[in-house]
Amino acid sequence: MPAPTKQTVRRSLLVVSAVLSSCALSAPLALAAPTPSAGPSASASASPSVSPPARMSSVGGTRLARAGAQVDLGVGAPVLPKDVTARSWIVADAESGEVLAARNAHWRLPPASTMKMLFADTVLPKFPKTEKHTVVPTDLAGIGSGSSMVGIKEGETYTVHDLWLGVFLRSGNDAVHVLSAMNHGVEDTVRDMNAHAEELQALDTHVVSPDGYDAPGQVSSAYDLTLVARSGLQKKDFREYSSTVRAKFPGDTKEEKGKKVRESFEIQNTNRLLSGDSDVPVYQGIAGVKNGNTTNAGATFTGVAERNGRVLLVTVMHPETSARNEVYKETAKLLDWGFKAAGKARPIGELVPPRSAARASAQPSAGATPGEADVVSTQASVRGGAGGLEVAFAIAGGVLVLLAGAAFLVNRRWPLPDLVRRRSRP
């Protein structure tokens, strides 16, 4: 028998990866998503533990379950930046889903306003952007003290487009609550978000408040936020809003010379890698997606950028230093590393597909690929009563084809069309 080639070995590793992902799908939730280490059942303002749990989820690969920095440097790959202080972070290829490096990827931490990515991915498809809504007092009920606001006023009418600009650019909790009211209320919206998180296999995530405001039990992880961002970026409107630098937002309606006139004011994206700041330049190729900051969560951020045809996603949660804009500086360092390491660092895991995609990959149809047809044919020949050795070889061959197909689907490219290639930057 000839010695296995590098390609055969890599294919075998992909098969093992698919099997592990399948195990993660069938594992109990308690195993896939351990109890939060932060103990959020205490108080909303309590700080999370500064040490990651010894046991974390293995969704996406066993290396991602380990505490500490994880990377597999190949020949010519640069070392990880040494001055990244975040408690948790991840660098992944947005299109292939390969995880290039991570630190405590599945540590369940408060997400702050990065939770709005899940809110948008869940609710955005439900309403056309031209739909109008007149705000009533109950729409703005229950907004947390000190929340970021875009400036929505009772009695004024806004389009859905206006409201999403308020969510993405100003991280407006008032805009989130109005859209939640349109979606049958906060309670139903939270239920929808948790269901969508489960569909995405974002099993570290538990939603309590749709806007990401600190709340007991509200957690996510760098891995999950990256999954959510990758899903959201498949939607054209999500890409448009998350990469918009500045826009006009409707203000008060006033009467001038007997006519009602609606004022407007400019809002700017609070993502400093997109809009820039005195100590943070606009990052080359940046295209979103969302930042956050609360007392409990510290600073959080998920960013996506494209360079030389490669699209990377980076999530950073809770840098240890409280220096202004540190979360963006650390994200930029990890993006820089990722672009230099791409093609050299060996993947340590993957961003898993949604459950529906995983289920679909296991169900051969009339339009099945040749590999899938072989599996169906093999199963039929086994049922027909083949002999012992023939049955064994048939089953083995069928299983290998099925696993190879599953590995391909799990690791398939997920293009992000029209993401940044046509965008101008300030």
Tab-separated table of C-alpha atoms in Angstrom:
chain	number	residue	atom	x	y	z
A	1	MET	CA	0.000	0.000	0.000
A	2	PRO	CA	1.469	3.430	-0.945
A	3	ALA	CA	2.321	5.859	1.840
A	4	PRO	CA	-0.405	8.453	2.545
A	5	THR	CA	0.053	11.831	0.878
A	6	LYS	CA	-0.160	15.167	2.667
A	7	GLN	CA	-3.503	15.715	0.961
A	8	THR	CA	-4.807	12.389	2.288
A	9	VAL	CA	-3.645	13.229	5.803
A	10	ARG	CA	-5.342	16.653	5.638
A	11	ARG	CA	-8.544	15.022	4.375
A	12	SER	CA	-8.424	12.593	7.285
A	13	LEU	CA	-8.027	15.469	9.707
A	14	LEU	CA	-11.054	17.155	8.170
A	15	VAL	CA	-13.047	13.944	8.622
A	16	VAL	CA	-12.041	13.820	12.289
A	17	SER	CA	-13.065	17.483	12.585
A	18	ALA	CA	-16.460	16.701	11.100
A	19	VAL	CA	-16.940	13.813	13.536
A	20	LEU	CA	-16.044	16.064	16.467
A	21	SER	CA	-18.502	18.700	15.254
A	22	SER	CA	-21.162	16.023	14.959
A	23	CYS	CA	-20.441	14.942	18.529
A	24	ALA	CA	-20.772	18.549	19.644
A	25	LEU	CA	-24.191	18.704	17.978
A	26	SER	CA	-25.451	15.702	19.904
A	27	ALA	CA	-23.751	16.512	23.194
A	28	PRO	CA	-25.838	17.804	26.095
A	29	LEU	CA	-26.004	21.564	26.368
A	30	ALA	CA	-24.278	21.393	29.734
A	31	LEU	CA	-21.207	19.926	28.028
A	32	ALA	CA	-21.258	22.138	24.941
A	33	ALA	CA	-21.809	25.292	26.931
A	34	PRO	CA	-20.416	25.168	30.487
A	35	THR	CA	-21.772	27.215	33.325
A	36	PRO	CA	-20.618	30.847	33.101
A	37	SER	CA	-17.501	31.419	35.135
A	38	ALA	CA	-18.546	34.953	35.863
A	39	GLY	CA	-21.356	33.900	38.146
A	40	PRO	CA	-23.812	36.365	36.565
A	41	SER	CA	-26.543	35.185	38.903
A	42	ALA	CA	-25.022	37.531	41.451
A	43	SER	CA	-25.448	41.095	40.250
A	44	ALA	CA	-25.512	42.727	36.851
A	45	SER	CA	-22.595	44.935	37.745
A	46	ALA	CA	-20.390	42.226	39.222
A	47	SER	CA	-17.099	41.792	37.380
A	48	PRO	CA	-16.514	38.417	35.696
A	49	SER	CA	-13.817	36.092	36.981
A	50	VAL	CA	-10.356	37.024	35.723
A	51	SER	CA	-9.517	33.336	35.152
A	52	PRO	CA	-11.055	31.215	32.392
A	53	PRO	CA	-12.821	28.012	33.416
A	54	ALA	CA	-10.836	24.792	33.215
A	55	ARG	CA	-13.540	23.256	31.049
A	56	MET	CA	-14.960	25.053	28.006
A	57	SER	CA	-16.923	24.035	24.928
A	58	SER	CA	-15.186	22.088	22.163
A	59	VAL	CA	-17.527	23.268	19.409
A	60	GLY	CA	-15.307	23.964	16.408
A	61	GLY	CA	-12.415	21.830	17.631
A	62	THR	CA	-10.767	20.489	20.788
A	63	ARG	CA	-8.011	23.127	20.712
A	64	LEU	CA	-10.675	25.795	21.187
A	65	ALA	CA	-11.723	24.217	24.487
A	66	ARG	CA	-8.307	24.840	26.042
A	67	ALA	CA	-7.439	27.830	28.190
A	68	GLY	CA	-4.737	30.204	27.028
A	69	ALA	CA	-3.487	31.168	23.586
A	70	GLN	CA	-3.791	28.494	20.891
A	71	VAL	CA	-1.901	28.674	17.598
A	72	ASP	CA	-0.090	26.264	15.260
A	73	LEU	CA	2.625	28.242	13.505
A	74	GLY	CA	3.791	26.864	10.193
A	75	VAL	CA	6.974	27.733	8.343
A	76	GLY	CA	7.275	31.476	7.956
A	77	ALA	CA	4.299	32.311	10.169
A	78	PRO	CA	4.866	35.296	12.497
A	79	VAL	CA	4.561	34.856	16.242
A	80	LEU	CA	1.454	36.182	17.945
A	81	PRO	CA	1.615	39.790	19.143
A	82	LYS	CA	2.790	39.753	22.754
A	83	ASP	CA	0.988	42.862	23.960
A	84	VAL	CA	-2.622	41.702	23.477
A	85	THR	CA	-4.205	41.740	26.939
A	86	ALA	CA	-7.797	40.717	26.156
A	87	ARG	CA	-9.272	37.941	28.265
A	88	SER	CA	-10.629	36.277	25.152
A	89	TRP	CA	-10.051	36.678	21.410
A	90	ILE	CA	-10.201	34.818	18.105
A	91	VAL	CA	-8.838	35.265	14.573
A	92	ALA	CA	-10.710	33.442	11.786
A	93	ASP	CA	-10.986	33.387	8.022
A	94	ALA	CA	-14.497	34.716	7.372
A	95	GLU	CA	-14.946	32.773	4.142
A	96	SER	CA	-13.354	29.366	4.783
A	97	GLY	CA	-14.261	29.346	8.480
A	98	GLU	CA	-10.757	28.307	9.539
A	99	VAL	CA	-9.717	29.546	12.987
A	100	LEU	CA	-6.101	30.706	12.745
A	101	ALA	CA	-5.540	31.475	16.439
A	102	ALA	CA	-7.509	32.063	19.620
A	103	ARG	CA	-7.275	32.673	23.324
A	104	ASN	CA	-10.013	31.305	25.611
A	105	ALA	CA	-12.334	31.261	22.596
A	106	HIS	CA	-15.281	29.716	24.462
A	107	TRP	CA	-14.991	31.709	27.707
A	108	ARG	CA	-18.529	32.875	28.464
A	109	LEU	CA	-18.325	36.597	29.192
A	110	PRO	CA	-20.722	39.559	29.153
A	111	PRO	CA	-20.882	40.763	25.522
A	112	ALA	CA	-22.113	44.370	25.902
A	113	SER	CA	-23.432	45.831	22.639
A	114	THR	CA	-21.779	43.206	20.452
A	115	MET	CA	-24.986	41.311	21.359
A	116	LYS	CA	-26.698	43.687	18.923
A	117	MET	CA	-25.157	41.643	16.088
A	118	LEU	CA	-27.344	38.709	17.139
A	119	PHE	CA	-30.299	41.070	17.503
A	120	ALA	CA	-29.767	42.329	13.955
A	121	ASP	CA	-29.171	38.887	12.458
A	122	THR	CA	-32.428	37.723	14.079
A	123	VAL	CA	-34.751	40.687	13.511
A	124	LEU	CA	-33.395	42.501	10.448
A	125	PRO	CA	-35.041	40.148	7.889
A	126	LYS	CA	-38.499	40.625	9.431
A	127	PHE	CA	-39.244	44.192	8.337
A	128	PRO	CA	-38.724	46.021	5.019
A	129	LYS	CA	-36.471	49.038	5.443
A	130	THR	CA	-39.201	51.365	4.099
A	131	GLU	CA	-41.745	50.399	6.774
A	132	LYS	CA	-42.645	53.287	9.098
A	133	HIS	CA	-43.371	53.239	12.811
A	134	THR	CA	-44.641	55.989	15.112
A	135	VAL	CA	-43.063	55.676	18.560
A	136	VAL	CA	-45.324	55.348	21.613
A	137	PRO	CA	-44.187	55.562	25.266
A	138	THR	CA	-44.299	51.783	25.814
A	139	ASP	CA	-41.775	51.297	22.994
A	140	LEU	CA	-39.089	52.963	25.111
A	141	ALA	CA	-39.963	51.296	28.415
A	142	GLY	CA	-37.306	49.316	30.268
A	143	ILE	CA	-34.206	50.909	28.740
A	144	GLY	CA	-31.312	50.554	31.182
A	145	SER	CA	-29.886	53.543	33.005
A	146	GLY	CA	-26.875	55.042	31.245
A	147	SER	CA	-27.657	53.275	27.963
A	148	SER	CA	-26.244	54.531	24.688
A	149	MET	CA	-29.024	56.294	22.771
A	150	VAL	CA	-29.478	57.612	19.250
A	151	GLY	CA	-32.149	60.117	20.302
A	152	ILE	CA	-35.524	58.617	19.383
A	153	LYS	CA	-38.530	60.713	20.472
A	154	GLU	CA	-42.044	59.652	21.397
A	155	GLY	CA	-44.657	60.674	18.837
A	156	GLU	CA	-42.154	60.855	15.995
A	157	THR	CA	-42.234	58.504	13.006
A	158	TYR	CA	-39.159	56.615	11.825
A	159	THR	CA	-38.472	54.190	9.002
A	160	VAL	CA	-36.988	50.789	9.750
A	161	HIS	CA	-33.937	52.019	7.848
A	162	ASP	CA	-33.581	54.917	10.301
A	163	LEU	CA	-33.855	52.577	13.270
A	164	TRP	CA	-31.157	50.207	11.997
A	165	LEU	CA	-28.809	53.124	11.414
A	166	GLY	CA	-29.404	54.022	15.052
A	167	VAL	CA	-28.585	50.456	16.144
A	168	PHE	CA	-25.372	50.076	14.153
A	169	LEU	CA	-23.895	53.566	14.164
A	170	ARG	CA	-24.813	54.886	17.604
A	171	SER	CA	-25.454	51.523	19.284
A	172	GLY	CA	-28.789	53.013	20.322
A	173	ASN	CA	-30.622	50.953	22.910
A	174	ASP	CA	-33.661	53.125	22.191
A	175	ALA	CA	-33.621	51.950	18.555
A	176	VAL	CA	-33.297	48.326	19.706
A	177	HIS	CA	-36.320	48.680	21.976
A	178	VAL	CA	-38.471	50.243	19.254
A	179	LEU	CA	-37.605	47.441	16.829
A	180	SER	CA	-38.256	44.903	19.607
A	181	ALA	CA	-41.669	46.473	20.180
A	182	MET	CA	-42.390	46.045	16.470
A	183	ASN	CA	-41.339	42.402	16.887
A	184	HIS	CA	-44.074	41.752	19.505
A	185	GLY	CA	-42.011	42.994	22.437
A	186	VAL	CA	-38.718	42.452	24.249
A	187	GLU	CA	-39.702	39.064	25.686
A	188	ASP	CA	-40.528	37.580	22.280
A	189	THR	CA	-37.415	39.146	20.764
A	190	VAL	CA	-35.174	37.602	23.443
A	191	ARG	CA	-36.822	34.240	22.789
A	192	ASP	CA	-36.213	34.624	19.045
A	193	MET	CA	-32.568	35.579	19.631
A	194	ASN	CA	-31.883	32.593	21.875
A	195	ALA	CA	-33.474	30.275	19.313
A	196	HIS	CA	-31.368	31.802	16.526
A	197	ALA	CA	-28.205	31.471	18.620
A	198	GLU	CA	-28.940	27.764	19.036
A	199	GLU	CA	-29.507	27.405	15.280
A	200	LEU	CA	-26.109	29.015	14.649
A	201	GLN	CA	-24.541	26.650	17.227
A	202	ALA	CA	-23.598	29.687	19.299
A	203	LEU	CA	-24.066	27.554	22.397
A	204	ASP	CA	-22.079	29.785	24.765
A	205	THR	CA	-24.669	32.534	24.283
A	206	HIS	CA	-27.600	33.327	26.531
A	207	VAL	CA	-29.652	36.455	25.835
A	208	VAL	CA	-31.469	38.342	28.580
A	209	SER	CA	-31.647	41.837	27.071
A	210	PRO	CA	-31.693	42.332	23.261
A	211	ASP	CA	-29.493	45.440	23.419
A	212	GLY	CA	-26.608	43.797	25.315
A	213	TYR	CA	-27.145	45.859	28.472
A	214	ASP	CA	-25.592	44.170	31.517
A	215	ALA	CA	-28.042	41.662	32.956
A	216	PRO	CA	-27.655	38.617	35.236
A	217	GLY	CA	-26.984	35.550	33.101
A	218	GLN	CA	-26.349	37.404	29.845
A	219	VAL	CA	-23.217	35.921	28.259
A	220	SER	CA	-21.566	35.074	24.968
A	221	SER	CA	-18.046	34.217	23.827
A	222	ALA	CA	-15.509	35.360	21.262
A	223	TYR	CA	-16.252	32.205	19.275
A	224	ASP	CA	-20.016	32.784	19.313
A	225	LEU	CA	-19.810	36.466	18.450
A	226	THR	CA	-17.654	35.537	15.463
A	227	LEU	CA	-20.212	32.933	14.348
A	228	VAL	CA	-22.966	35.535	14.637
A	229	ALA	CA	-20.995	38.142	12.698
A	230	ARG	CA	-20.246	35.645	9.947
A	231	SER	CA	-23.947	34.825	9.675
A	232	GLY	CA	-24.980	38.478	9.690
A	233	LEU	CA	-22.484	39.385	7.002
A	234	GLN	CA	-24.313	37.097	4.591
A	235	LYS	CA	-27.137	39.674	4.615
A	236	LYS	CA	-26.742	42.687	2.340
A	237	ASP	CA	-28.479	45.116	4.731
A	238	PHE	CA	-26.358	43.898	7.649
A	239	ARG	CA	-23.202	44.576	5.622
A	240	GLU	CA	-24.471	47.994	4.572
A	241	TYR	CA	-25.358	49.154	8.080
A	242	SER	CA	-22.274	47.756	9.799
A	243	SER	CA	-19.944	49.454	7.305
A	244	THR	CA	-21.685	52.845	7.203
A	245	VAL	CA	-19.395	55.524	8.619
A	246	ARG	CA	-21.881	58.384	9.007
A	247	ALA	CA	-25.501	59.175	8.178
A	248	LYS	CA	-28.305	61.658	8.740
A	249	PHE	CA	-30.814	60.739	11.438
A	250	PRO	CA	-34.327	62.240	11.789
A	251	GLY	CA	-34.725	64.807	14.558
A	252	ASP	CA	-37.675	66.765	15.883
A	253	THR	CA	-40.618	67.870	13.795
A	254	LYS	CA	-41.125	71.627	14.001
A	255	GLU	CA	-43.528	74.049	12.427
A	256	GLU	CA	-42.068	76.752	10.211
A	257	LYS	CA	-44.249	79.221	8.333
A	258	GLY	CA	-47.293	77.036	8.814
A	259	LYS	CA	-45.558	73.908	7.562
A	260	LYS	CA	-44.210	70.937	9.487
A	261	VAL	CA	-40.496	70.476	8.935
A	262	ARG	CA	-38.472	67.468	10.126
A	263	GLU	CA	-34.989	68.348	11.283
A	264	SER	CA	-32.069	65.937	11.074
A	265	PHE	CA	-28.656	65.528	12.639
A	266	GLU	CA	-25.540	63.579	11.740
A	267	ILE	CA	-24.594	60.370	13.506
A	268	GLN	CA	-21.213	58.674	13.194
A	269	ASN	CA	-20.247	55.062	13.689
A	270	THR	CA	-18.699	54.421	17.104
A	271	ASN	CA	-16.513	51.655	15.615
A	272	ARG	CA	-13.186	53.532	15.729
A	273	LEU	CA	-11.479	51.237	13.223
A	274	LEU	CA	-14.134	52.386	10.757
A	275	SER	CA	-14.502	56.066	11.670
A	276	GLY	CA	-11.060	56.739	13.177
A	277	ASP	CA	-10.086	58.704	16.279
A	278	SER	CA	-7.217	60.840	17.505
A	279	ASP	CA	-5.160	57.787	18.514
A	280	VAL	CA	-6.706	55.168	16.187
A	281	PRO	CA	-6.392	55.467	12.397
A	282	VAL	CA	-9.011	53.965	10.082
A	283	TYR	CA	-7.953	50.359	9.516
A	284	GLN	CA	-7.141	49.429	5.923
A	285	GLY	CA	-9.948	47.283	4.494
A	286	ILE	CA	-12.216	47.509	7.571
A	287	ALA	CA	-15.898	46.823	6.910
A	288	GLY	CA	-17.659	46.593	10.295
A	289	VAL	CA	-19.010	45.073	12.397
A	290	LYS	CA	-19.878	46.044	16.048
A	291	ASN	CA	-18.407	47.370	19.279
A	292	GLY	CA	-19.614	47.447	22.867
A	293	ASN	CA	-18.676	48.679	26.331
A	294	THR	CA	-20.309	48.252	29.734
A	295	THR	CA	-19.133	48.148	33.346
A	296	ASN	CA	-19.467	44.381	33.511
A	297	ALA	CA	-18.219	43.490	30.037
A	298	GLY	CA	-15.470	46.034	29.661
A	299	ALA	CA	-14.780	46.773	25.988
A	300	THR	CA	-15.816	44.233	23.363
A	301	PHE	CA	-15.495	44.307	19.596
A	302	THR	CA	-15.918	42.155	16.499
A	303	GLY	CA	-14.311	43.465	13.330
A	304	VAL	CA	-14.120	42.248	9.744
A	305	ALA	CA	-11.537	43.395	7.219
A	306	GLU	CA	-10.417	42.456	3.696
A	307	ARG	CA	-6.929	42.621	2.291
A	308	ASN	CA	-5.599	41.137	-0.961
A	309	GLY	CA	-8.722	39.056	-1.414
A	310	ARG	CA	-8.682	37.515	2.080
A	311	VAL	CA	-11.408	38.375	4.605
A	312	LEU	CA	-10.678	37.993	8.327
A	313	LEU	CA	-12.923	38.185	11.380
A	314	VAL	CA	-11.481	39.125	14.783
A	315	THR	CA	-13.332	39.287	18.090
A	316	VAL	CA	-11.730	40.790	21.208
A	317	MET	CA	-13.358	40.722	24.652
A	318	HIS	CA	-12.320	42.720	27.708
A	319	PRO	CA	-8.741	43.989	27.333
A	320	GLU	CA	-7.114	44.111	30.762
A	321	THR	CA	-5.871	47.642	30.288
A	322	SER	CA	-8.458	50.403	30.550
A	323	ALA	CA	-6.641	52.646	28.098
A	324	ARG	CA	-8.935	54.486	25.703
A	325	ASN	CA	-9.566	52.646	22.423
A	326	GLU	CA	-7.472	49.661	23.553
A	327	VAL	CA	-9.976	47.164	22.165
A	328	TYR	CA	-9.513	48.621	18.666
A	329	LYS	CA	-5.725	48.706	18.968
A	330	GLU	CA	-5.624	45.051	20.004
A	331	THR	CA	-8.034	44.110	17.220
A	332	ALA	CA	-5.798	45.889	14.687
A	333	LYS	CA	-2.755	43.963	15.957
A	334	LEU	CA	-4.569	40.649	15.608
A	335	LEU	CA	-5.823	41.545	12.132
A	336	ASP	CA	-2.288	42.494	11.100
A	337	TRP	CA	-1.034	39.166	12.425
A	338	GLY	CA	-3.834	37.265	10.675
A	339	PHE	CA	-3.117	38.755	7.265
A	340	LYS	CA	0.607	37.971	7.620
A	341	ALA	CA	-0.039	34.472	8.972
A	342	ALA	CA	-2.729	33.455	6.470
A	343	GLY	CA	-1.551	30.490	4.446
A	344	LYS	CA	1.272	29.841	6.916
A	345	ALA	CA	-0.387	29.244	10.294
A	346	ARG	CA	-2.192	25.911	10.375
A	347	PRO	CA	-5.873	26.061	11.447
A	348	ILE	CA	-6.587	25.107	15.053
A	349	GLY	CA	-10.350	24.848	14.591
A	350	GLU	CA	-13.251	26.041	12.517
A	351	LEU	CA	-16.387	28.148	12.588
A	352	VAL	CA	-19.121	25.526	12.438
A	353	PRO	CA	-22.104	25.893	10.088
A	354	PRO	CA	-25.668	26.459	11.326
A	355	ARG	CA	-27.562	23.365	12.461
A	356	SER	CA	-29.852	23.492	9.417
A	357	ALA	CA	-26.841	23.363	7.092
A	358	ALA	CA	-25.386	20.423	9.017
A	359	ARG	CA	-28.714	18.571	8.826
A	360	ALA	CA	-29.069	19.282	5.114
A	361	SER	CA	-25.603	17.871	4.452
A	362	ALA	CA	-26.643	14.540	5.960
A	363	GLN	CA	-29.794	14.126	3.803
A	364	PRO	CA	-29.183	12.907	0.222
A	365	SER	CA	-31.740	14.225	-2.253
A	366	ALA	CA	-32.675	13.804	-5.898
A	367	GLY	CA	-30.034	16.372	-6.711
A	368	ALA	CA	-27.346	14.602	-4.703
A	369	THR	CA	-23.722	14.874	-5.715
A	370	PRO	CA	-21.987	11.727	-7.026
A	371	GLY	CA	-20.504	11.138	-3.583
A	372	GLU	CA	-23.918	11.343	-1.951
A	373	ALA	CA	-25.370	9.017	-4.611
A	374	ASP	CA	-22.621	6.499	-3.820
A	375	VAL	CA	-23.726	6.484	-0.182
A	376	VAL	CA	-27.342	5.805	-1.153
A	377	SER	CA	-26.245	3.080	-3.577
A	378	THR	CA	-24.012	1.504	-0.940
A	379	GLN	CA	-26.825	1.432	1.613
A	380	ALA	CA	-29.114	-0.205	-0.942
A	381	SER	CA	-26.568	-2.933	-1.743
A	382	VAL	CA	-26.145	-3.675	1.962
A	383	ARG	CA	-29.906	-4.049	2.400
A	384	GLY	CA	-29.877	-6.390	-0.610
A	385	GLY	CA	-27.938	-9.005	1.376
A	386	ALA	CA	-24.293	-8.774	0.322
A	387	GLY	CA	-21.803	-11.183	1.927
A	388	GLY	CA	-19.893	-10.468	5.136
A	389	LEU	CA	-16.709	-8.911	3.719
A	390	GLU	CA	-18.649	-7.134	1.000
A	391	VAL	CA	-20.998	-5.662	3.599
A	392	ALA	CA	-18.077	-4.485	5.708
A	393	PHE	CA	-16.331	-2.820	2.767
A	394	ALA	CA	-19.590	-1.293	1.552
A	395	ILE	CA	-20.405	0.189	4.935
A	396	ALA	CA	-16.856	1.470	5.426
A	397	GLY	CA	-16.801	3.041	1.970
A	398	GLY	CA	-20.202	4.628	2.450
A	399	VAL	CA	-19.288	6.078	5.839
A	400	LEU	CA	-16.020	7.508	4.519
A	401	VAL	CA	-17.800	9.175	1.599
A	402	LEU	CA	-20.439	10.608	3.946
A	403	LEU	CA	-17.846	11.892	6.415
A	404	ALA	CA	-15.738	13.388	3.647
A	405	GLY	CA	-18.846	15.141	2.316
A	406	ALA	CA	-19.681	16.432	5.797
A	407	ALA	CA	-16.111	17.673	6.231
A	408	PHE	CA	-16.334	19.527	2.938
A	409	LEU	CA	-19.602	21.195	3.931
A	410	VAL	CA	-18.338	22.136	7.393
A	411	ASN	CA	-15.194	23.653	5.868
A	412	ARG	CA	-16.831	25.080	2.744
A	413	ARG	CA	-16.069	28.615	1.647
A	414	TRP	CA	-18.746	31.085	2.605
A	415	PRO	CA	-18.256	34.064	0.254
A	416	LEU	CA	-18.983	37.564	1.494
A	417	PRO	CA	-19.959	39.298	-1.758
A	418	ASP	CA	-19.682	43.037	-2.155
A	419	LEU	CA	-18.260	43.344	1.365
A	420	VAL	CA	-15.542	45.954	1.037
A	421	ARG	CA	-14.208	45.831	-2.476
A	422	ARG	CA	-16.514	48.614	-3.659
A	423	ARG	CA	-16.360	50.750	-0.514
A	424	SER	CA	-14.545	54.038	-0.240
A	425	ARG	CA	-13.150	55.090	3.104
A	426	PRO	CA	-12.908	58.544	4.707
